[in-house]
Tab-separated table of C-alpha atoms in Angstrom:
chain	number	residue	atom	x	y	z
A	98	ASP	CA	-60.869	-43.214	-38.239
A	99	THR	CA	-57.480	-44.518	-37.437
A	100	GLY	CA	-58.045	-48.277	-37.813
A	101	VAL	CA	-60.027	-51.336	-37.082
A	102	SER	CA	-61.564	-51.404	-33.602
A	103	GLN	CA	-62.912	-54.201	-31.623
A	104	ASP	CA	-65.125	-54.400	-28.494
A	105	PRO	CA	-64.778	-55.700	-25.907
A	106	ARG	CA	-60.969	-56.217	-25.713
A	107	HIS	CA	-61.427	-58.986	-23.033
A	108	LYS	CA	-64.259	-61.225	-22.237
A	109	ILE	CA	-64.479	-63.882	-19.483
A	110	THR	CA	-67.488	-66.028	-19.468
A	111	LYS	CA	-68.591	-69.273	-18.088
A	112	ARG	CA	-69.081	-72.374	-20.202
A	113	GLY	CA	-72.601	-72.555	-21.765
A	114	GLN	CA	-73.021	-68.744	-21.902
A	115	ASN	CA	-73.477	-66.758	-25.065
A	116	VAL	CA	-71.071	-63.998	-26.007
A	117	THR	CA	-71.042	-61.349	-28.778
A	118	PHE	CA	-68.182	-59.417	-30.119
A	119	ARG	CA	-68.321	-56.244	-32.261
A	120	CYS	CA	-65.939	-55.055	-34.908
A	121	ASP	CA	-65.754	-51.623	-36.661
A	122	PRO	CA	-63.660	-51.660	-39.827
A	123	ILE	CA	-61.771	-48.863	-41.577
A	124	SER	CA	-64.664	-46.932	-42.947
A	125	GLU	CA	-63.706	-46.993	-46.665
A	126	HIS	CA	-63.041	-50.791	-46.575
A	127	ASN	CA	-65.903	-52.988	-47.880
A	128	ARG	CA	-64.338	-56.326	-46.901
A	129	LEU	CA	-64.360	-57.493	-43.301
A	130	TYR	CA	-62.855	-60.687	-41.994
A	131	TRP	CA	-63.024	-62.690	-38.755
A	132	TYR	CA	-59.993	-64.850	-37.674
A	133	ARG	CA	-59.409	-66.899	-34.558
A	134	GLN	CA	-55.914	-67.150	-33.003
A	135	THR	CA	-54.894	-69.609	-30.177
A	136	LEU	CA	-51.683	-69.471	-28.217
A	137	GLY	CA	-48.590	-70.251	-30.272
A	138	GLN	CA	-50.625	-70.407	-33.542
A	139	GLY	CA	-51.221	-68.094	-36.437
A	140	PRO	CA	-54.595	-66.598	-37.094
A	141	GLU	CA	-57.089	-69.087	-38.624
A	142	PHE	CA	-59.788	-67.756	-41.037
A	143	LEU	CA	-63.393	-67.934	-39.851
A	144	THR	CA	-65.470	-65.946	-42.283
A	145	TYR	CA	-65.617	-62.787	-44.422
A	146	PHE	CA	-68.070	-60.291	-45.754
A	147	GLN	CA	-68.099	-58.086	-48.767
A	148	ASN	CA	-70.332	-55.188	-47.676
A	149	GLU	CA	-73.311	-56.947	-46.066
A	150	ALA	CA	-73.004	-60.270	-47.984
A	151	GLN	CA	-71.252	-63.248	-46.109
A	152	LEU	CA	-69.236	-64.697	-48.935
A	153	GLU	CA	-67.316	-67.551	-47.261
A	154	LYS	CA	-67.351	-69.513	-43.973
A	155	SER	CA	-64.632	-71.846	-42.768
A	156	ARG	CA	-65.360	-75.359	-41.569
A	157	LEU	CA	-64.019	-73.985	-38.171
A	158	LEU	CA	-67.241	-71.986	-37.878
A	159	SER	CA	-69.534	-74.504	-36.211
A	160	ASP	CA	-73.210	-74.060	-35.878
A	161	ARG	CA	-72.679	-72.305	-32.509
A	162	PHE	CA	-71.009	-69.293	-34.342
A	163	SER	CA	-72.826	-66.656	-36.305
A	164	ALA	CA	-71.612	-63.452	-37.825
A	165	GLU	CA	-73.472	-60.600	-39.265
A	166	ARG	CA	-72.770	-57.335	-41.031
A	167	PRO	CA	-76.232	-55.929	-41.394
A	168	LYS	CA	-75.576	-52.592	-42.999
A	169	GLY	CA	-72.265	-53.217	-44.528
A	170	SER	CA	-70.383	-51.309	-41.801
A	171	PHE	CA	-69.742	-52.910	-38.406
A	172	SER	CA	-69.904	-56.692	-37.821
A	173	THR	CA	-70.925	-58.906	-34.922
A	174	LEU	CA	-69.660	-62.363	-33.965
A	175	GLU	CA	-71.747	-64.323	-31.628
A	176	ILE	CA	-70.863	-67.662	-29.984
A	177	GLN	CA	-73.677	-69.531	-28.418
A	178	ARG	CA	-73.238	-72.099	-25.706
A	179	THR	CA	-69.603	-71.417	-25.314
A	180	GLU	CA	-67.105	-74.326	-24.684
A	181	GLN	CA	-63.608	-74.084	-23.046
A	182	GLY	CA	-62.154	-74.868	-26.546
A	183	ASP	CA	-63.598	-71.523	-27.752
A	184	SER	CA	-60.991	-69.659	-25.612
A	185	ALA	CA	-58.980	-67.699	-28.062
A	186	MET	CA	-58.216	-64.303	-29.532
A	187	TYR	CA	-60.788	-63.256	-31.960
A	188	LEU	CA	-59.441	-60.935	-34.554
A	189	CYS	CA	-61.255	-58.774	-37.001
A	190	ALA	CA	-59.618	-57.348	-40.164
A	191	SER	CA	-60.748	-55.228	-42.993
A	192	SER	CA	-59.565	-54.429	-46.635
A	193	PRO	CA	-60.660	-52.664	-49.758
A	194	THR	CA	-61.876	-54.925	-52.579
A	195	GLN	CA	-58.690	-54.272	-54.573
A	196	GLY	CA	-55.267	-54.864	-53.266
A	197	GLN	CA	-54.011	-57.512	-50.785
A	198	GLY	CA	-53.105	-57.513	-47.103
A	199	LEU	CA	-55.567	-56.950	-44.247
A	200	ASP	CA	-55.586	-54.314	-41.559
A	201	PHE	CA	-56.245	-56.090	-38.222
A	202	GLY	CA	-57.868	-54.860	-35.233
A	203	PRO	CA	-56.422	-55.355	-31.616
A	204	GLY	CA	-58.547	-58.464	-31.055
A	205	THR	CA	-60.967	-59.655	-28.440
A	206	ARG	CA	-59.489	-62.145	-26.087
A	207	LEU	CA	-62.052	-64.634	-24.864
A	208	THR	CA	-61.607	-66.880	-21.872
A	209	VAL	CA	-64.134	-69.612	-21.226
A	210	THR	CA	-64.108	-70.938	-17.573
B	73	GLN	CA	-49.249	-81.300	-43.352
B	74	LYS	CA	-50.118	-77.564	-42.975
B	75	GLU	CA	-50.313	-75.390	-46.089
B	76	VAL	CA	-47.767	-73.012	-44.532
B	77	GLU	CA	-44.857	-74.142	-42.385
B	78	GLN	CA	-42.943	-71.747	-40.119
B	79	ASP	CA	-40.333	-72.544	-37.485
B	80	PRO	CA	-41.905	-71.179	-34.169
B	81	GLY	CA	-38.548	-70.509	-32.591
B	82	PRO	CA	-37.917	-68.735	-30.260
B	83	LEU	CA	-35.158	-67.032	-31.933
B	84	SER	CA	-32.758	-64.928	-29.812
B	85	VAL	CA	-30.185	-62.602	-31.291
B	86	PRO	CA	-27.949	-59.787	-30.184
B	87	GLU	CA	-28.773	-56.214	-31.011
B	88	GLY	CA	-27.389	-55.276	-34.417
B	89	ALA	CA	-27.617	-58.849	-35.803
B	90	ILE	CA	-29.121	-59.737	-39.286
B	91	VAL	CA	-32.235	-61.905	-38.695
B	92	SER	CA	-33.524	-64.338	-41.206
B	93	LEU	CA	-37.086	-65.577	-40.936
B	94	ASN	CA	-38.515	-68.237	-43.353
B	95	CYS	CA	-41.611	-69.957	-44.420
B	96	THR	CA	-42.355	-72.836	-46.760
B	97	TYR	CA	-45.673	-73.545	-48.401
B	98	SER	CA	-47.288	-76.271	-50.451
B	99	ASN	CA	-50.101	-74.507	-52.341
B	100	SER	CA	-48.702	-73.451	-55.668
B	101	ALA	CA	-51.675	-71.271	-56.193
B	102	PHE	CA	-50.349	-68.682	-53.560
B	103	GLN	CA	-49.406	-65.532	-55.476
B	104	TYR	CA	-49.473	-62.805	-52.705
B	105	PHE	CA	-47.001	-63.048	-49.823
B	106	MET	CA	-46.970	-61.032	-46.643
B	107	TRP	CA	-45.176	-60.585	-43.447
B	108	TYR	CA	-46.867	-59.413	-40.277
B	109	ARG	CA	-45.391	-58.440	-36.856
B	110	GLN	CA	-47.447	-59.177	-33.841
B	111	TYR	CA	-46.579	-57.792	-30.383
B	112	SER	CA	-47.737	-59.708	-27.380
B	113	ARG	CA	-51.540	-59.508	-26.931
B	114	LYS	CA	-51.899	-57.148	-29.942
B	115	GLY	CA	-53.362	-57.650	-33.396
B	116	PRO	CA	-50.915	-58.374	-36.286
B	117	GLU	CA	-49.414	-55.353	-38.224
B	118	LEU	CA	-48.594	-55.512	-41.919
B	119	LEU	CA	-44.813	-55.208	-42.473
B	120	MET	CA	-44.195	-56.241	-45.956
B	121	TYR	CA	-46.214	-57.335	-49.055
B	122	THR	CA	-44.874	-59.001	-52.258
B	123	TYR	CA	-46.571	-60.209	-55.329
B	124	SER	CA	-45.176	-63.406	-56.987
B	125	SER	CA	-41.444	-63.956	-56.955
B	126	GLY	CA	-38.727	-61.452	-56.304
B	127	ASN	CA	-37.391	-59.137	-53.613
B	128	LYS	CA	-38.711	-56.133	-51.925
B	129	GLU	CA	-36.890	-53.818	-49.618
B	130	ASP	CA	-38.362	-51.289	-47.048
B	131	GLY	CA	-35.836	-49.727	-44.720
B	132	ARG	CA	-34.222	-52.429	-42.605
B	133	PHE	CA	-36.538	-55.069	-43.974
B	134	THR	CA	-36.157	-57.210	-47.063
B	135	ALA	CA	-38.760	-59.815	-48.245
B	136	GLN	CA	-37.841	-62.568	-50.790
B	137	VAL	CA	-40.061	-64.924	-52.588
B	138	ASP	CA	-38.846	-68.015	-54.458
B	139	LYS	CA	-41.907	-69.590	-55.899
B	140	SER	CA	-39.911	-72.349	-57.619
B	141	SER	CA	-38.859	-73.624	-54.174
B	142	LYS	CA	-42.148	-72.495	-52.426
B	143	TYR	CA	-39.958	-70.630	-50.028
B	144	ILE	CA	-40.294	-66.999	-48.640
B	145	SER	CA	-37.853	-65.102	-46.424
B	146	LEU	CA	-37.790	-61.907	-44.371
B	147	PHE	CA	-34.518	-60.346	-43.417
B	148	ILE	CA	-34.104	-57.706	-40.703
B	149	ARG	CA	-30.863	-55.755	-40.745
B	150	ASP	CA	-29.356	-53.976	-37.699
B	151	SER	CA	-31.969	-55.554	-35.454
B	152	GLN	CA	-33.187	-53.640	-32.513
B	153	PRO	CA	-34.830	-54.584	-29.212
B	154	SER	CA	-38.015	-53.114	-30.416
B	155	ASP	CA	-38.106	-55.673	-33.159
B	156	SER	CA	-38.762	-58.327	-30.504
B	157	ALA	CA	-42.080	-59.796	-31.529
B	158	THR	CA	-43.681	-62.596	-33.282
B	159	TYR	CA	-43.408	-62.552	-37.123
B	160	LEU	CA	-46.096	-64.244	-39.210
B	161	CYS	CA	-45.927	-65.034	-42.715
B	162	ALA	CA	-49.166	-65.065	-44.714
B	163	MET	CA	-50.190	-65.893	-48.236
B	164	SER	CA	-53.266	-65.680	-50.499
B	165	GLU	CA	-54.566	-66.749	-53.893
B	166	PRO	CA	-55.715	-64.495	-56.687
B	167	GLY	CA	-59.439	-64.265	-56.589
B	168	GLY	CA	-59.395	-65.709	-53.105
B	169	GLY	CA	-61.185	-62.793	-51.565
B	170	ASN	CA	-58.080	-61.626	-49.902
B	171	LYS	CA	-58.299	-64.478	-47.496
B	172	LEU	CA	-54.933	-65.133	-45.812
B	173	THR	CA	-53.406	-68.359	-44.810
B	174	PHE	CA	-50.921	-67.818	-41.942
B	175	GLY	CA	-47.880	-69.671	-40.631
B	176	THR	CA	-47.574	-70.379	-36.955
B	177	GLY	CA	-45.331	-67.381	-36.406
B	178	THR	CA	-41.662	-67.216	-35.244
B	179	GLN	CA	-41.082	-65.525	-31.903
B	180	LEU	CA	-37.993	-63.267	-32.110
B	181	LYS	CA	-36.092	-61.691	-29.183
B	182	VAL	CA	-33.482	-59.093	-29.795
B	183	GLU	CA	-31.174	-58.730	-26.863
B	184	LEU	CA	-29.098	-55.670	-25.611
């Protein structure tokens, strides 16, 4: 296990379609985070899990977004009824409970046409 | 006003120059300060991590935190073309679940 992995790396979808992204964290990390990054901006926090519990959600996470981490390992982020404004890089990160700093994955770039 | 302010650049310097990157912040609860490097279309990579005020050095990189001024800096010595990337500052609060607040990033280009 060499790092956080994300799948797919790129996704092009039409407005109104649903999309799902997957993140596999570093295996010994029990915290998992989702961030969104648009062009020219820093990553913005969306939500995070400690094991399987979703502990915090940002106001950015509208009702169309849902994240799960059912067994405390991998996580999925689903966006329903995509809009053009959802076009962004979706970054997953993980960390151990103690210590600071996150290990980021390569991201999933979403384009909504 | 954003919690973390960072000049987006772009910043262009000749190879071998000393680079200074800076962020200011408004939330006095921030105690942990980080610098990430992000290459185009890649995820951010942690470069430096500092707790509270002070300096930290790692090779060609030095991070400084001045909590009284709410100002942090990253210095890169002997800059190389491979340092060309976007540099993001990030901060978090104790007990905040390791949730990071990022600056917008400064785009750096080191030219031959």
